[in-house]
Short mmCIF file of C-alpha atoms in Angstrom, two decimals:
data_model
loop_
_atom_site.label_atom_id
_atom_site.label_comp_id
_atom_site.label_asym_id
_atom_site.label_seq_id
_atom_site.Cartn_x
_atom_site.Cartn_y
_atom_site.Cartn_z
CA MET A 23 -66.63 -24.33 -99.34
CA ALA A 24 -68.88 -22.80 -96.63
CA ALA A 25 -68.95 -25.22 -93.51
CA GLY A 26 -72.65 -24.72 -92.90
CA SER A 27 -74.49 -23.31 -90.01
CA PHE A 28 -74.28 -24.48 -86.27
CA GLU A 29 -77.41 -26.45 -85.57
CA GLY A 30 -77.01 -27.17 -81.87
CA GLN A 31 -74.23 -29.91 -81.92
CA TYR A 32 -70.59 -30.08 -82.56
CA VAL A 33 -69.47 -32.51 -85.31
CA TRP A 34 -66.26 -34.22 -84.25
CA SER A 35 -65.24 -35.45 -87.59
CA PRO A 36 -61.97 -34.84 -89.42
CA ALA A 37 -63.74 -35.31 -92.73
CA ALA A 38 -65.72 -32.17 -91.86
CA ASN A 39 -67.84 -31.20 -94.94
CA ASP A 40 -65.90 -33.26 -97.45
CA ARG A 41 -69.02 -35.38 -98.28
CA ALA A 42 -67.29 -37.83 -100.48
CA LEU A 43 -64.60 -38.43 -97.79
CA ALA A 44 -67.21 -39.02 -95.02
CA HIS A 45 -68.97 -41.50 -97.38
CA ALA A 46 -65.79 -43.38 -97.92
CA CYS A 47 -65.19 -43.46 -94.18
CA MET A 48 -68.55 -44.94 -93.79
CA ASP A 49 -67.74 -47.64 -96.16
CA VAL A 50 -64.35 -48.41 -94.57
CA ARG A 51 -65.93 -48.97 -91.26
CA THR A 52 -68.03 -51.65 -92.92
CA GLY A 53 -65.08 -53.36 -94.70
CA ARG A 54 -65.54 -51.74 -98.04
CA TYR A 55 -62.74 -49.86 -99.92
CA LEU A 56 -64.07 -49.04 -103.43
CA SER A 57 -64.96 -45.51 -102.44
CA ALA A 58 -61.71 -44.99 -100.60
CA GLY A 59 -59.97 -45.71 -103.76
CA GLU A 60 -62.23 -43.09 -105.60
CA VAL A 61 -61.58 -40.31 -103.35
CA LEU A 62 -57.89 -40.90 -103.18
CA ARG A 63 -57.64 -41.42 -106.93
CA GLU A 64 -59.60 -38.13 -107.59
CA ALA A 65 -57.07 -36.21 -105.40
CA ARG A 66 -53.79 -37.60 -107.25
CA GLU A 67 -53.26 -33.92 -108.45
CA ASP A 68 -54.13 -32.11 -105.03
CA PHE A 69 -51.44 -33.14 -102.75
CA GLU A 70 -52.93 -31.29 -99.69
CA VAL A 71 -56.47 -33.03 -100.19
CA ARG A 72 -54.79 -36.42 -100.87
CA ALA A 73 -52.79 -36.22 -97.70
CA HIS A 74 -55.69 -35.14 -95.63
CA ARG A 75 -58.05 -37.83 -97.10
CA SER A 76 -55.45 -40.56 -96.71
CA LEU A 77 -54.76 -39.69 -93.12
CA VAL A 78 -58.35 -39.56 -92.30
CA LEU A 79 -59.20 -42.92 -93.97
CA ALA A 80 -56.33 -44.52 -92.30
CA SER A 81 -57.43 -43.49 -88.99
CA VAL A 82 -60.76 -45.30 -89.62
CA ALA A 83 -58.92 -48.41 -91.17
CA ALA A 84 -56.18 -48.79 -88.59
CA ASP A 85 -58.08 -51.09 -86.20
CA SER A 86 -59.07 -53.48 -89.18
CA ASP A 87 -57.46 -55.66 -91.76
CA LEU A 88 -59.11 -53.45 -94.62
CA ALA A 89 -55.80 -51.90 -95.86
CA GLU A 90 -54.07 -55.29 -95.92
CA ARG A 91 -57.01 -56.87 -97.76
CA TRP A 92 -57.41 -54.05 -100.18
CA LEU A 93 -53.61 -54.39 -101.17
CA ALA A 94 -53.81 -58.15 -101.55
CA GLU A 95 -57.03 -58.02 -103.71
CA GLU A 96 -56.41 -54.87 -105.83
CA PRO A 97 -52.85 -53.70 -105.45
CA GLY A 98 -52.23 -50.13 -106.85
CA PRO A 99 -51.11 -46.68 -105.85
CA GLU A 100 -54.21 -45.76 -103.82
CA ALA A 101 -54.26 -49.24 -101.93
CA ALA A 102 -50.43 -49.04 -101.24
CA LEU A 103 -50.90 -45.29 -99.90
CA LEU A 104 -53.54 -46.29 -97.45
CA TRP A 105 -51.52 -49.28 -96.22
CA ALA A 106 -48.49 -46.92 -95.83
CA ARG A 107 -50.63 -44.47 -93.79
CA VAL A 108 -52.17 -47.23 -91.67
CA ALA A 109 -48.93 -48.86 -90.90
CA MET A 110 -47.49 -45.42 -89.95
CA LEU A 111 -50.25 -44.71 -87.53
CA ARG A 112 -49.87 -48.23 -85.98
CA ALA A 113 -46.22 -47.70 -85.54
CA LEU A 114 -46.73 -44.27 -83.85
CA ARG A 115 -49.42 -45.48 -81.67
CA MET A 116 -47.22 -48.41 -80.45
CA ALA A 117 -44.38 -46.08 -79.88
CA ASP A 118 -46.54 -43.59 -77.82
CA ALA A 119 -47.74 -46.64 -75.64
CA GLY A 120 -44.23 -47.90 -75.13
CA ASP A 121 -45.04 -51.15 -76.67
CA ARG A 122 -42.09 -53.40 -77.55
CA ARG A 123 -43.38 -54.30 -80.96
CA GLN A 124 -42.91 -50.80 -82.13
CA GLY A 125 -39.61 -51.58 -83.77
CA ALA A 126 -41.07 -54.30 -86.02
CA LEU A 127 -44.13 -52.14 -86.91
CA THR A 128 -41.85 -49.16 -87.69
CA ARG A 129 -39.85 -51.38 -90.17
CA ILE A 130 -43.10 -52.52 -91.76
CA ALA A 131 -44.36 -48.91 -91.95
CA GLN A 132 -41.00 -47.82 -93.69
CA THR A 133 -41.27 -50.55 -96.29
CA ALA A 134 -45.00 -49.64 -96.96
CA CYS A 135 -43.99 -45.95 -97.34
CA GLU A 136 -41.26 -46.81 -99.95
CA ARG A 137 -43.56 -49.09 -101.84
CA ALA A 138 -46.15 -46.28 -102.11
CA ALA A 139 -43.71 -43.78 -103.15
CA LYS A 140 -42.33 -45.97 -106.03
CA LEU A 141 -45.82 -46.48 -107.38
CA LEU A 142 -46.61 -42.72 -107.72
CA PRO A 143 -43.15 -41.04 -107.60
CA GLN A 144 -44.73 -37.50 -107.84
CA ASP A 145 -46.92 -37.90 -104.63
CA PRO A 146 -45.20 -36.44 -101.66
CA THR A 147 -47.77 -38.15 -99.14
CA PRO A 148 -45.77 -41.39 -98.63
CA TRP A 149 -42.64 -39.36 -97.95
CA VAL A 150 -44.71 -37.40 -95.42
CA ALA A 151 -45.59 -40.66 -93.78
CA GLN A 152 -41.90 -41.35 -93.45
CA LEU A 153 -41.37 -38.04 -91.99
CA ALA A 154 -43.94 -38.71 -89.33
CA LEU A 155 -41.98 -41.83 -88.58
CA SER A 156 -38.68 -40.05 -88.15
CA ARG A 157 -39.47 -38.86 -84.53
CA LEU A 158 -38.97 -42.70 -83.70
CA ASP A 159 -35.34 -43.08 -85.07
CA ARG A 160 -34.41 -39.36 -84.58
CA PRO A 161 -32.24 -38.63 -87.70
CA ARG A 162 -29.59 -35.96 -87.03
CA ASP A 163 -29.11 -34.04 -90.25
CA PRO A 164 -27.64 -30.67 -89.76
CA ALA A 165 -29.85 -27.71 -89.93
CA PRO A 166 -29.49 -25.04 -92.77
CA GLN A 167 -28.25 -21.46 -91.95
CA GLY A 168 -30.75 -19.04 -90.46
CA LEU A 169 -31.81 -21.02 -87.36
CA LEU A 170 -30.54 -19.65 -83.91
CA THR A 171 -30.41 -23.09 -82.38
CA ALA A 172 -29.28 -24.84 -85.33
CA PRO A 173 -31.35 -28.10 -84.41
CA ALA A 174 -30.37 -31.42 -86.03
CA GLY A 175 -33.32 -33.37 -87.46
CA PRO A 176 -34.62 -34.87 -90.55
CA TRP A 177 -33.80 -31.87 -92.66
CA TYR A 178 -32.80 -33.97 -95.87
CA LEU A 179 -35.96 -35.86 -95.96
CA PHE A 180 -38.00 -32.62 -95.44
CA ALA A 181 -36.15 -31.05 -98.13
CA HIS A 182 -36.99 -33.87 -100.58
CA ILE A 183 -40.65 -33.43 -99.77
CA LEU A 184 -40.33 -29.64 -100.53
CA ARG A 185 -38.96 -30.27 -103.87
CA LEU A 186 -42.33 -32.28 -104.51
CA ALA A 187 -44.51 -29.67 -102.82
CA PRO A 188 -42.85 -26.64 -101.35
CA TRP A 189 -45.81 -25.56 -99.00
CA HIS A 190 -47.05 -28.92 -98.15
CA ARG A 191 -49.21 -28.44 -94.99
CA GLU A 192 -48.85 -31.84 -93.21
CA ALA A 193 -45.08 -32.04 -94.06
CA HIS A 194 -44.51 -28.92 -92.17
CA HIS A 195 -46.57 -29.92 -89.25
CA ARG A 196 -44.88 -33.32 -89.06
CA PHE A 197 -41.46 -31.66 -89.40
CA LEU A 198 -42.31 -29.25 -86.42
CA SER A 199 -43.61 -31.99 -84.32
CA PHE A 200 -40.20 -33.69 -84.55
CA PHE A 201 -38.83 -30.97 -82.44
CA PHE A 202 -41.58 -30.93 -79.75
CA THR A 203 -40.29 -31.75 -76.07
CA ARG A 204 -42.50 -34.83 -75.74
CA TYR A 205 -40.76 -36.42 -78.70
CA GLY A 206 -37.20 -35.74 -77.57
CA GLY A 207 -36.75 -32.16 -78.87
CA SER A 208 -36.76 -28.94 -76.90
CA SER A 209 -38.99 -25.81 -76.53
CA SER A 210 -36.14 -23.60 -78.00
CA ALA A 211 -35.70 -25.97 -81.03
CA SER A 212 -39.54 -26.03 -81.66
CA TRP A 213 -39.71 -22.24 -81.45
CA ASP A 214 -36.86 -21.73 -83.71
CA VAL A 215 -38.11 -24.27 -86.39
CA ALA A 216 -41.76 -22.76 -86.18
CA ALA A 217 -40.36 -19.28 -86.73
CA PHE A 218 -38.20 -20.24 -89.45
CA LEU A 219 -40.76 -22.18 -91.51
CA SER A 220 -43.58 -19.61 -91.07
CA GLN A 221 -41.38 -16.72 -92.07
CA ARG A 222 -40.42 -18.28 -95.30
CA ALA A 223 -44.16 -19.09 -96.18
CA PRO A 224 -46.20 -16.53 -98.17
CA ALA A 225 -48.26 -14.23 -95.97
CA SER A 226 -51.53 -15.93 -97.13
CA SER A 227 -50.28 -19.38 -96.32
CA PRO A 228 -51.80 -21.58 -93.58
CA LEU A 229 -48.16 -22.36 -92.45
CA ARG A 230 -48.09 -18.79 -90.85
CA LEU A 231 -50.13 -20.73 -88.08
CA LEU A 232 -47.06 -22.80 -86.99
CA PRO A 233 -45.86 -20.51 -84.33
CA LEU A 234 -49.22 -20.72 -82.78
CA VAL A 235 -49.10 -24.65 -82.97
CA ALA A 236 -45.68 -24.38 -81.03
CA LEU A 237 -47.38 -21.90 -78.55
CA VAL A 238 -50.11 -24.38 -77.76
CA GLU A 239 -47.52 -27.32 -77.52
CA ASP A 240 -45.28 -25.43 -75.09
CA TYR A 241 -48.35 -24.45 -72.80
CA ASN A 242 -47.81 -25.00 -69.23
CA PRO A 243 -50.90 -24.34 -67.03
CA SER A 244 -48.86 -24.16 -63.87
CA ALA A 245 -46.66 -21.23 -65.30
CA LEU A 246 -47.36 -17.73 -63.84
CA LEU A 247 -49.89 -15.86 -65.95
CA ALA A 248 -49.89 -18.95 -68.41
CA ASP A 249 -53.26 -17.96 -70.11
CA ARG A 250 -52.31 -14.33 -70.61
CA THR A 251 -49.40 -15.35 -73.05
CA TRP A 252 -51.59 -14.98 -76.09
CA GLU A 253 -52.17 -11.29 -74.93
CA GLN A 254 -48.70 -10.38 -75.46
CA PRO A 255 -48.19 -7.90 -78.52
CA GLN A 256 -46.18 -10.45 -80.61
CA TRP A 257 -48.82 -12.98 -80.49
CA ILE A 258 -51.62 -10.52 -81.11
CA THR A 259 -49.60 -9.45 -84.17
CA THR A 260 -49.22 -12.91 -85.31
CA ALA A 261 -52.89 -14.09 -84.90
CA MET A 262 -54.14 -10.75 -86.47
CA GLY A 263 -51.78 -11.12 -89.48
CA ILE A 264 -53.08 -14.66 -89.97
CA TYR A 265 -56.71 -13.30 -89.69
CA ARG A 266 -56.16 -10.64 -92.33
CA ASN A 267 -54.05 -12.48 -94.90
CA TRP A 268 -55.06 -16.20 -94.69
CA PHE A 269 -58.63 -16.37 -93.14
CA PRO A 270 -60.19 -14.55 -96.13
CA ARG A 271 -58.83 -17.12 -98.52
CA VAL A 272 -60.67 -20.02 -96.58
CA THR A 273 -63.73 -19.56 -98.59
CA ASP A 274 -61.68 -20.70 -101.61
CA TYR A 275 -60.83 -24.06 -100.14
CA ARG A 276 -62.38 -27.26 -101.37
CA PHE A 277 -63.20 -28.19 -97.81
CA THR A 278 -63.27 -26.35 -94.48
CA PRO A 279 -59.79 -26.43 -92.93
CA VAL A 280 -61.24 -27.08 -89.47
CA LEU A 281 -57.94 -27.57 -87.48
CA ASP A 282 -56.31 -24.42 -88.77
CA LEU A 283 -59.23 -22.42 -88.08
CA ALA A 284 -59.43 -23.88 -84.48
CA TYR A 285 -55.89 -22.71 -83.88
CA LEU A 286 -56.65 -19.23 -85.23
CA ALA A 287 -60.07 -18.82 -83.33
CA HIS A 288 -58.33 -19.96 -80.10
CA ALA A 289 -55.56 -17.50 -80.41
CA LEU A 290 -57.84 -14.78 -81.05
CA PHE A 291 -60.11 -15.63 -78.32
CA MET A 292 -57.21 -15.94 -75.84
CA ALA A 293 -55.99 -12.42 -77.00
CA ASN A 294 -59.37 -10.90 -76.16
CA ARG A 295 -60.09 -10.25 -80.06
CA GLU A 296 -63.63 -11.61 -79.72
CA PHE A 297 -64.90 -9.90 -82.86
CA GLU A 298 -62.28 -11.62 -84.88
CA ALA A 299 -62.63 -14.94 -83.18
CA ARG A 300 -66.42 -14.81 -83.62
CA GLU A 301 -65.89 -14.71 -87.36
CA VAL A 302 -63.59 -17.58 -87.39
CA LEU A 303 -65.64 -19.69 -85.16
CA THR A 304 -68.72 -18.95 -87.39
CA ALA A 305 -66.65 -20.09 -90.46
CA MET A 306 -66.08 -23.37 -88.76
CA GLY A 307 -69.82 -24.14 -88.67
CA PRO A 308 -70.63 -27.15 -86.61
CA TYR A 309 -67.33 -28.80 -87.26
CA ALA A 310 -64.87 -29.28 -84.24
CA SER A 311 -61.35 -30.54 -83.78
CA ARG A 312 -60.05 -31.62 -80.38
CA MET A 313 -56.88 -29.57 -80.67
CA PRO A 314 -56.03 -26.94 -79.65
CA TRP A 315 -58.82 -26.92 -77.14
CA SER A 316 -57.78 -30.28 -75.43
CA ALA A 317 -54.46 -28.70 -74.18
CA PHE A 318 -56.47 -26.44 -71.94
CA GLY A 319 -59.12 -29.03 -70.54
CA ASP A 320 -62.12 -30.91 -72.01
CA PRO A 321 -62.14 -29.83 -75.65
CA GLU A 322 -66.01 -29.46 -75.86
CA GLU A 323 -66.00 -27.31 -72.62
CA GLN A 324 -63.31 -24.96 -73.95
CA LEU A 325 -64.82 -24.59 -77.36
CA THR A 326 -68.25 -23.83 -75.81
CA LYS A 327 -66.55 -21.46 -73.49
CA ALA A 328 -65.03 -19.59 -76.52
CA ARG A 329 -68.20 -19.64 -78.52
CA ARG A 330 -70.39 -18.37 -75.61
CA SER A 331 -67.89 -15.54 -74.77
CA CYS A 332 -68.20 -14.42 -78.59
CA GLY A 333 -71.87 -14.49 -78.41
CA LEU A 334 -72.42 -17.60 -80.54
CA PRO A 335 -74.77 -20.51 -79.81
CA VAL A 336 -73.53 -23.61 -77.83
CA PRO A 337 -74.94 -26.98 -77.52
CA HIS A 338 -78.13 -27.41 -75.62
CA GLU A 339 -78.68 -23.61 -75.37
CA GLY A 340 -80.84 -21.49 -77.51
#
């Protein structure tokens, strides 16, 4: 689905051009959950859309009692899923803030995930939520063969999710993030896992972007020639391969994959491939994501810099 043209302002909405999701988010903000139930129910057979919609809705609902109220008033798979996602987000936020209530919230979230998984066993989303929580208790399952660093981690849980949905996007990103340095992992492990996961994915899969995600995560602005990293042949080859094999398939998506497009556009821009970066930025339309731009400064300023360099209109100009 086309994102639409840029009309002078960025739209910082994770719902992007999923109009049904955007409407449901507005309802959730006003304390209503019926449309949230509708968009989640409609996506029961599309695990990628169900995962994305439940996460976006949970980010809106996390600061209210809507999820608890919905589960109490009309219990069912959709209410249970939103509650699992909300509980997951709350536990992760508390952990990142160093709040001592994190342990109790983690147990609540794990119970909520288990409940949602039982109500709709074929849905991987509750298990993906549990995978997100794994960075808090740091499971140490042995890694399969094929990884140089053999990093221990939540491999068993990840394998269970892959049996339900072999190429689940969020599951792969959550799993990779377990190995980030800021969550107790290491650069070598995250590089190893990103390469391992991307190489086993089809050439046309968005999972080929995982090494670019690890590259941004490992960015150190104080390192010598840090911004020239993307100009190295291996990263140009990676970005151009994604541009040739995955980017043409974006038009077949139900909704614009803004975050994945942003990582690709950023990598191409940093590699001085401005023609290709311009195409990717154009495909994003007005929609913007804070990552990966926020790793390099103010996200709006960084995105505007890239768009201007590629000859595209930017806010308040033209």
